[in-house]
CSV table of C-alpha atoms in Angstrom, one decimal:
chain,number,residue,atom,x,y,z
A,1393,MET,CA,38.7,122.4,42.9
A,1394,ARG,CA,37.1,119.0,42.3
A,1395,ALA,CA,37.1,118.4,46.0
A,1396,ARG,CA,35.3,121.7,46.5
A,1397,HIS,CA,32.7,120.7,43.9
A,1398,ARG,CA,32.2,117.4,45.7
A,1399,ARG,CA,31.8,119.2,49.0
A,1400,GLY,CA,29.2,121.6,47.5
A,1401,GLY,CA,27.2,118.7,46.1
A,1402,GLY,CA,27.4,116.9,49.4
A,1403,GLN,CA,26.1,120.0,51.3
A,1404,ARG,CA,23.2,120.3,48.9
A,1405,ALA,CA,22.3,116.7,49.3
A,1406,GLN,CA,22.6,117.0,53.1
A,1407,ALA,CA,20.3,120.1,53.0
A,1408,ALA,CA,17.7,118.3,51.0
A,1409,LEU,CA,17.8,115.3,53.3
A,1410,GLU,CA,17.5,117.6,56.4
A,1411,MET,CA,14.6,119.4,54.8
A,1412,ALA,CA,12.9,116.1,53.9
A,1413,LEU,CA,13.2,114.9,57.5
A,1414,VAL,CA,12.1,118.2,59.1
A,1415,LEU,CA,9.2,118.6,56.7
A,1416,TRP,CA,8.0,115.0,57.4
A,1417,ILE,CA,8.2,115.6,61.2
A,1418,MET,CA,6.4,118.9,60.9
A,1419,LEU,CA,3.6,117.3,58.8
A,1420,LEU,CA,3.3,114.5,61.3
A,1421,ILE,CA,2.9,117.0,64.1
A,1422,VAL,CA,0.4,119.1,62.2
A,1423,PHE,CA,-1.7,116.2,61.0
A,1424,GLY,CA,-1.5,114.5,64.3
A,1425,PHE,CA,-2.7,117.6,66.2
A,1426,VAL,CA,-5.5,118.5,63.7
A,1427,GLY,CA,-6.6,114.9,63.7
A,1428,MET,CA,-6.7,114.9,67.5
A,1429,MET,CA,-8.8,118.1,67.5
A,1430,LEU,CA,-11.2,116.7,65.0
A,1431,GLU,CA,-11.6,113.6,67.1
A,1432,LEU,CA,-12.3,115.6,70.2
A,1433,ARG,CA,-14.9,117.6,68.2
A,1434,ALA,CA,-16.5,114.4,67.0
A,1435,VAL,CA,-16.5,112.8,70.4
A,1436,ASN,CA,-18.1,115.9,71.9
A,1437,GLU,CA,-20.8,116.2,69.2
A,1438,PHE,CA,-21.6,112.5,69.4
A,1439,GLN,CA,-22.0,112.7,73.2
A,1440,THR,CA,-24.2,115.8,72.9
A,1441,SER,CA,-26.5,114.0,70.4
A,1442,VAL,CA,-26.9,111.0,72.8
A,1443,ASP,CA,-27.4,113.4,75.8
A,1444,LEU,CA,-30.3,115.2,74.0
A,1445,ALA,CA,-31.7,111.9,72.8
A,1446,ALA,CA,-32.0,110.7,76.4
A,1447,GLN,CA,-33.6,114.0,77.4
A,1448,GLY,CA,-35.9,113.9,74.4
A,1449,ALA,CA,-37.2,110.5,75.5
A,1450,LEU,CA,-38.6,112.3,78.6
A,1451,VAL,CA,-40.5,114.9,76.6
A,1452,PRO,CA,-43.7,112.8,76.0
A,1453,PRO,CA,-45.8,112.0,79.1
A,1454,LEU,CA,-45.3,108.7,81.0
A,1455,GLY,CA,-47.0,105.9,79.2
A,1456,ASP,CA,-46.3,107.0,75.6
A,1457,PRO,CA,-43.3,104.8,74.8
A,1458,GLN,CA,-43.6,105.1,71.0
A,1459,ASP,CA,-43.4,108.9,71.1
A,1460,SER,CA,-40.6,108.7,73.6
A,1461,GLN,CA,-38.6,106.5,71.3
A,1462,ALA,CA,-39.5,108.7,68.3
A,1463,ASP,CA,-38.5,111.9,70.1
A,1464,ALA,CA,-35.2,110.4,71.2
A,1465,ALA,CA,-34.4,109.3,67.7
A,1466,TYR,CA,-35.4,112.7,66.3
A,1467,ALA,CA,-33.1,114.5,68.8
A,1468,PHE,CA,-30.2,112.2,68.0
A,1469,THR,CA,-30.5,112.4,64.2
A,1470,HIS,CA,-31.1,116.1,64.1
A,1471,THR,CA,-28.3,117.0,66.5
A,1472,LEU,CA,-25.5,114.7,65.2
A,1473,ASP,CA,-23.7,116.5,62.5
A,1474,ALA,CA,-26.5,118.8,61.7
A,1475,GLY,CA,-24.0,121.3,60.5
A,1476,GLY,CA,-22.3,118.8,58.2
A,1477,ASN,CA,-18.8,119.3,59.4
A,1478,GLU,CA,-18.1,115.7,60.4
A,1479,SER,CA,-20.1,113.9,57.7
A,1480,ALA,CA,-16.9,113.1,55.7
A,1481,PHE,CA,-15.5,110.9,58.5
A,1482,LEU,CA,-18.1,110.1,61.1
A,1483,THR,CA,-20.4,107.1,60.6
A,1484,VAL,CA,-22.9,105.7,63.1
A,1485,THR,CA,-22.2,102.0,63.4
A,1486,GLU,CA,-24.7,101.1,66.2
A,1487,PRO,CA,-27.9,103.1,66.0
A,1488,LEU,CA,-29.3,104.8,69.1
A,1489,THR,CA,-30.9,102.5,71.6
A,1490,CYS,CA,-32.8,103.8,74.6
A,1491,VAL,CA,-34.0,101.7,77.5
A,1492,GLY,CA,-35.5,102.3,80.9
A,1493,PRO,CA,-38.7,101.7,82.9
A,1494,TYR,CA,-40.1,105.1,81.7
A,1495,LEU,CA,-40.2,103.8,78.1
A,1496,ASN,CA,-42.4,100.9,79.4
A,1497,GLY,CA,-44.8,103.3,81.0
A,1498,GLU,CA,-43.4,102.7,84.4
A,1499,ILE,CA,-41.5,104.6,87.1
A,1500,THR,CA,-39.3,102.4,89.2
A,1501,ASP,CA,-37.3,103.9,92.1
A,1502,ASN,CA,-33.8,102.6,92.8
A,1503,ALA,CA,-32.4,101.9,96.2
A,1504,GLN,CA,-31.7,105.6,96.8
A,1505,GLY,CA,-35.3,106.5,96.1
A,1506,TYR,CA,-34.6,108.1,92.7
A,1507,PRO,CA,-36.5,107.0,89.6
A,1508,GLU,CA,-34.6,104.7,87.3
A,1509,PRO,CA,-33.2,106.7,84.4
A,1510,VAL,CA,-33.7,106.4,80.6
A,1511,THR,CA,-30.3,105.2,79.3
A,1512,CYS,CA,-29.4,105.8,75.7
A,1513,THR,CA,-26.3,104.4,73.9
A,1514,ALA,CA,-24.9,104.6,70.4
A,1515,GLN,CA,-21.6,103.8,68.7
A,1516,ALA,CA,-19.9,105.4,65.7
A,1517,GLU,CA,-16.7,105.2,63.8
A,1518,LEU,CA,-14.2,107.9,62.8
A,1519,ASP,CA,-12.4,107.3,59.5
A,1520,PHE,CA,-10.1,110.0,58.2
A,1521,SER,CA,-9.0,107.9,55.1
A,1522,GLN,CA,-10.9,110.2,52.7
A,1523,THR,CA,-9.1,113.3,54.0
A,1524,ALA,CA,-5.6,114.7,54.2
A,1525,ILE,CA,-5.5,113.8,57.9
A,1526,GLY,CA,-5.7,110.2,56.7
A,1527,LEU,CA,-2.0,110.4,55.8
A,1528,LEU,CA,-1.3,110.0,59.5
A,1529,TRP,CA,-4.6,108.8,60.9
A,1530,PHE,CA,-4.9,105.8,58.7
A,1531,TRP,CA,-6.7,103.7,61.5
A,1532,LYS,CA,-10.3,103.9,62.4
A,1533,VAL,CA,-11.4,105.2,65.8
A,1534,GLN,CA,-14.4,103.7,67.6
A,1535,LEU,CA,-16.7,106.1,69.5
A,1536,SER,CA,-19.2,105.0,72.1
A,1537,ALA,CA,-21.5,107.3,74.0
A,1538,THR,CA,-23.9,106.7,76.8
A,1539,ALA,CA,-26.3,109.2,78.4
A,1540,GLN,CA,-28.8,108.9,81.2
A,1541,ALA,CA,-31.8,111.2,81.9
A,1542,TYR,CA,-33.9,110.9,85.1
A,1543,PRO,CA,-37.7,111.4,84.9
A,1544,PRO,CA,-38.5,114.6,86.8
A,1545,GLN,CA,-41.1,114.8,89.4
A,1546,TYR,CA,-43.7,116.3,87.1
A,1547,ARG,CA,-43.4,113.3,84.7
A,1548,ARG,CA,-44.3,110.8,87.4
A,1549,CYS,CA,-48.0,111.7,87.3
A,1550,GLU,CA,-49.1,109.6,90.3
A,1551,THR,CA,-52.0,111.8,91.1
A,1552,PRO,CA,-54.7,112.5,90.2
A,1553,LEU,CA,-55.4,109.3,88.3
A,1554,PRO,CA,-58.0,109.3,85.5
A,1555,ALA,CA,-60.8,107.0,85.9
A,1556,ASN,CA,-59.7,104.8,83.0
A,1557,ALA,CA,-56.0,104.7,84.1
A,1558,ALA,CA,-54.3,101.5,82.8
A,1559,SER,CA,-51.3,102.0,85.0
A,1560,PRO,CA,-50.9,103.5,88.5
A,1561,ASN,CA,-48.6,106.1,87.0
A,1562,GLN,CA,-50.5,106.9,83.8
A,1563,CYS,CA,-51.4,110.5,83.3
B,775,MET,CA,39.0,132.1,40.9
B,776,ARG,CA,40.0,134.9,43.2
B,777,GLU,CA,36.5,136.4,42.7
B,778,GLY,CA,34.8,133.1,43.5
B,779,VAL,CA,36.7,132.5,46.6
B,780,ALA,CA,36.1,136.1,47.8
B,781,ARG,CA,32.3,135.8,47.3
B,782,SER,CA,31.9,132.4,48.7
B,783,PRO,CA,31.3,133.3,52.4
B,784,VAL,CA,28.8,136.0,51.4
B,785,TRP,CA,27.0,133.7,49.1
B,786,GLY,CA,26.9,131.0,51.8
B,787,ARG,CA,25.4,133.5,54.3
B,788,GLY,CA,22.8,134.5,51.7
B,789,GLN,CA,21.9,130.9,51.0
B,790,ALA,CA,21.5,130.2,54.7
B,791,THR,CA,19.3,133.2,55.2
B,792,VAL,CA,17.0,132.2,52.3
B,793,GLU,CA,16.9,128.6,53.5
B,794,PHE,CA,16.1,129.8,57.1
B,795,SER,CA,13.4,132.1,55.8
B,796,LEU,CA,11.7,129.3,53.8
B,797,VAL,CA,11.9,126.9,56.7
B,798,PHE,CA,10.7,129.5,59.2
B,799,LEU,CA,7.8,130.5,57.0
B,800,LEU,CA,6.8,126.8,56.7
B,801,PHE,CA,7.2,126.5,60.5
B,802,LEU,CA,5.0,129.5,61.0
B,803,VAL,CA,2.3,128.2,58.7
B,804,MET,CA,2.3,124.9,60.5
B,805,LEU,CA,2.3,126.6,63.9
B,806,PHE,CA,-0.7,128.7,63.1
B,807,ALA,CA,-2.5,125.7,61.6
B,808,ILE,CA,-2.1,124.0,64.9
B,809,LEU,CA,-3.2,127.1,66.8
B,810,ASP,CA,-6.2,127.5,64.5
B,811,SER,CA,-7.3,124.0,64.8
B,812,TRP,CA,-7.0,124.3,68.6
B,813,ILE,CA,-9.0,127.5,68.7
B,814,TRP,CA,-11.6,126.0,66.4
B,815,THR,CA,-12.0,123.1,68.7
B,816,ILE,CA,-12.5,125.3,71.7
B,817,GLU,CA,-14.9,127.5,69.9
B,818,THR,CA,-17.0,124.7,68.4
B,819,ASP,CA,-17.1,122.9,71.8
B,820,ALA,CA,-18.4,126.1,73.3
B,821,ALA,CA,-21.0,126.3,70.5
B,822,ASP,CA,-21.9,122.7,71.2
B,823,ALA,CA,-22.4,123.3,74.9
B,824,SER,CA,-24.4,126.5,74.1
B,825,VAL,CA,-26.7,124.6,71.8
B,826,GLU,CA,-27.4,121.9,74.4
B,827,GLN,CA,-28.0,124.7,77.0
B,828,GLY,CA,-30.2,126.6,74.5
B,829,ILE,CA,-32.4,123.5,73.9
B,830,GLY,CA,-33.1,123.2,77.6
B,831,VAL,CA,-34.0,126.9,77.8
B,832,ALA,CA,-36.2,126.8,74.7
B,833,LEU,CA,-38.1,123.8,76.1
B,834,SER,CA,-38.7,125.7,79.4
B,835,ALA,CA,-41.9,127.1,77.7
B,836,LEU,CA,-42.7,130.8,77.5
B,837,GLY,CA,-44.7,132.3,80.4
B,838,SER,CA,-45.6,129.2,82.4
B,839,ALA,CA,-44.6,125.6,82.9
B,840,THR,CA,-47.6,124.4,81.0
B,841,SER,CA,-47.3,126.7,78.0
B,842,PRO,CA,-46.6,124.8,74.7
B,843,THR,CA,-44.9,127.9,73.2
B,844,PRO,CA,-41.1,127.5,73.2
B,845,ALA,CA,-39.1,130.3,74.9
B,846,LEU,CA,-37.1,131.1,71.7
B,847,ALA,CA,-36.1,134.7,72.4
B,848,GLU,CA,-34.8,133.7,75.9
B,849,VAL,CA,-32.1,131.4,74.4
B,850,TYR,CA,-29.5,134.1,73.5
B,851,ALA,CA,-29.2,135.7,77.0
B,852,ASN,CA,-28.9,132.3,78.6
B,853,VAL,CA,-26.1,130.9,76.3
B,854,LEU,CA,-24.1,134.1,76.0
B,855,PRO,CA,-22.1,133.6,79.2
B,856,ILE,CA,-21.0,130.2,77.9
B,857,LEU,CA,-20.4,131.2,74.3
B,858,GLN,CA,-18.8,134.7,74.4
B,859,PRO,CA,-15.6,134.1,76.4
B,860,PRO,CA,-14.1,131.4,74.2
B,861,MET,CA,-14.9,133.2,70.9
B,862,LEU,CA,-11.8,135.4,71.2
B,863,GLY,CA,-13.0,138.6,69.5
B,864,THR,CA,-15.7,137.1,67.4
B,865,ALA,CA,-19.1,138.9,67.8
B,866,VAL,CA,-22.0,136.8,69.1
B,867,GLU,CA,-25.2,138.0,67.7
B,868,ASP,CA,-28.8,137.4,68.7
B,869,TRP,CA,-31.0,136.0,65.9
B,870,TYR,CA,-33.9,138.1,67.3
B,871,ALA,CA,-31.9,141.4,67.4
B,872,ALA,CA,-33.1,144.2,65.2
B,873,GLY,CA,-29.9,144.1,63.1
B,874,MET,CA,-30.7,140.5,62.0
B,875,ALA,CA,-34.2,141.4,60.7
B,876,GLY,CA,-33.0,141.3,57.1
B,877,LEU,CA,-31.7,137.7,57.3
B,878,ARG,CA,-34.8,136.6,59.3
B,879,ALA,CA,-37.1,137.9,56.7
B,880,GLN,CA,-35.1,136.2,54.0
B,881,LEU,CA,-35.1,132.8,55.6
B,882,GLY,CA,-38.6,132.8,57.2
B,883,PRO,CA,-39.6,132.1,60.8
B,884,GLY,CA,-38.8,128.4,61.0
B,885,GLN,CA,-35.3,128.2,59.7
B,886,CYS,CA,-31.8,128.9,61.1
B,887,PRO,CA,-29.1,130.3,58.8
B,888,THR,CA,-26.1,128.3,57.7
B,889,ALA,CA,-22.6,129.6,58.4
B,890,ASP,CA,-22.2,130.9,54.8
B,891,GLN,CA,-25.6,132.7,55.0
B,892,VAL,CA,-24.5,134.5,58.2
B,893,ALA,CA,-21.1,135.5,56.6
B,894,ASP,CA,-22.9,136.6,53.4
B,895,TYR,CA,-25.3,138.7,55.4
B,896,PHE,CA,-22.5,140.4,57.4
B,897,GLU,CA,-20.4,140.8,54.3
B,898,GLY,CA,-23.4,142.7,52.9
B,899,LEU,CA,-23.3,144.9,55.9
B,900,ASP,CA,-19.5,145.5,55.4
B,901,SER,CA,-18.9,143.9,58.8
B,902,GLY,CA,-15.6,142.0,59.1
B,903,TYR,CA,-13.4,140.6,56.3
B,904,ASP,CA,-15.6,138.6,54.0
B,905,GLY,CA,-18.3,138.5,56.7
B,906,VAL,CA,-16.0,136.6,59.0
B,907,GLY,CA,-16.0,137.4,62.8
B,908,ASN,CA,-19.7,137.0,63.5
B,909,VAL,CA,-21.6,134.0,64.8
B,910,VAL,CA,-25.4,134.0,65.4
B,911,VAL,CA,-27.3,132.2,68.2
B,912,CYS,CA,-30.6,131.1,66.5
B,913,ALA,CA,-33.6,129.4,68.1
B,914,VAL,CA,-36.7,128.7,66.0
B,915,ALA,CA,-39.7,126.4,66.0
B,916,ASP,CA,-40.5,124.7,62.8
B,917,GLY,CA,-44.3,124.8,63.4
B,918,ASP,CA,-44.4,121.0,63.4
B,919,GLY,CA,-43.7,120.5,67.0
B,920,HIS,CA,-39.9,120.8,66.9
B,921,VAL,CA,-37.5,123.4,68.2
B,922,THR,CA,-34.1,124.0,66.7
B,923,VAL,CA,-31.2,125.9,68.3
B,924,ALA,CA,-28.1,126.7,66.3
B,925,VAL,CA,-24.8,128.6,66.6
B,926,THR,CA,-23.5,129.4,63.1
B,927,GLY,CA,-21.1,131.8,61.4
B,928,TYR,CA,-17.4,132.2,60.9
B,929,ALA,CA,-15.1,132.9,63.8
B,930,LEU,CA,-11.8,134.8,63.5
B,931,SER,CA,-8.6,132.8,62.9
B,932,PHE,CA,-4.9,133.3,62.4
B,933,ILE,CA,-4.6,131.8,58.9
B,934,PRO,CA,-6.7,129.6,56.6
B,935,PRO,CA,-5.2,126.2,57.1
B,936,GLY,CA,-7.2,124.6,54.2
B,937,LEU,CA,-6.8,121.1,55.7
B,938,GLY,CA,-9.4,118.3,55.7
B,939,PRO,CA,-13.0,118.5,54.6
B,940,LEU,CA,-13.8,121.7,56.3
B,941,ASN,CA,-15.4,124.5,54.4
B,942,TRP,CA,-12.8,127.3,55.2
B,943,ARG,CA,-13.9,130.7,54.1
B,944,GLY,CA,-11.1,133.1,53.6
B,945,TRP,CA,-9.6,133.8,57.0
B,946,GLY,CA,-12.5,132.4,59.1
B,947,LEU,CA,-13.1,129.3,61.2
B,948,PRO,CA,-16.6,127.8,60.4
B,949,VAL,CA,-18.8,127.3,63.4
B,950,SER,CA,-21.9,125.3,62.7
B,951,GLU,CA,-23.5,123.5,65.6
B,952,SER,CA,-27.2,122.7,65.7
B,953,ALA,CA,-29.7,120.6,67.6
B,954,SER,CA,-33.3,119.9,67.2
B,955,VAL,CA,-35.8,118.3,69.6
B,956,THR,CA,-39.5,117.8,70.0
B,957,VAL,CA,-41.2,120.7,71.8
B,958,GLY,CA,-42.1,119.8,75.4
B,959,THR,CA,-43.1,121.4,78.6
B,960,TYR,CA,-41.8,121.3,82.1
B,961,SER,CA,-45.1,119.9,83.4
B,962,PRO,CA,-47.1,116.7,83.1
């Protein structure tokens, strides 16, 4: 009888231990997967923001670098996390930077005869520590995005030149 | 003693059944949480791509390449092929459809709705559970030289996982993707 009691207690302990192990593994799988999905979402949204920033830089005519930079910055800030979903864990660590001859009022063709692109880059950090996902994803993930946009033909504005043109390409 | 010995196998089977039910229920919840987060990722990625595509369409200018008027009403038809297939039963609505007139009038011409505003609106129309199952493709100009394209609403899901910072509404997956750029033309 005492042996049966001991066996019963041992089985309960074993069941509790099994449950604890299984539960922990299940939680690891769920949090790992959800964290991975959130990371994919953040990467995609971050890249879209930089893509639109590069395209935004080409909205003003050639020779208007201030507006180009301003439009790129506007597109980036109003696209990244506009819905607010990622605000709890996504932080921009390196602000948007756009470079290229177009932003200096110039069109320079490369060796293949295509105009040099506007290149925008930015970096961000994913930190899940303030969320339940942070139980598994306790490390920070660095994101880096680069996008290029090529000045289209109608932005080159080579002809006709106005009489007071300061640059051969100025509209 | 005899009674206890006789009942023991039955009791053991009952205990095993209860334990299995609990663990299986837990397993199902976790499985559906994984499926939901996967579906949510696919749907919001499609929304993201639609928004990027929609910005390009809105910038194409209405009528001619030199027109400064954004082609807002053209956005829906252009992004629908990208957005509808991955939405898995969720209705994709046009912001400029007649059925959305009430919400448009409520928000004004320069503003896109939030996911909750979309769900509240459809809940008022008795469409879907708690307004879930509808997303709206919205394209507006703010009158200050900017155009905004947004895909917002709540998509259908298996269960409400309730994990993380997301604003889960009942049985829906929140979709809220938006982009805004300066209005331009496809001409010098």
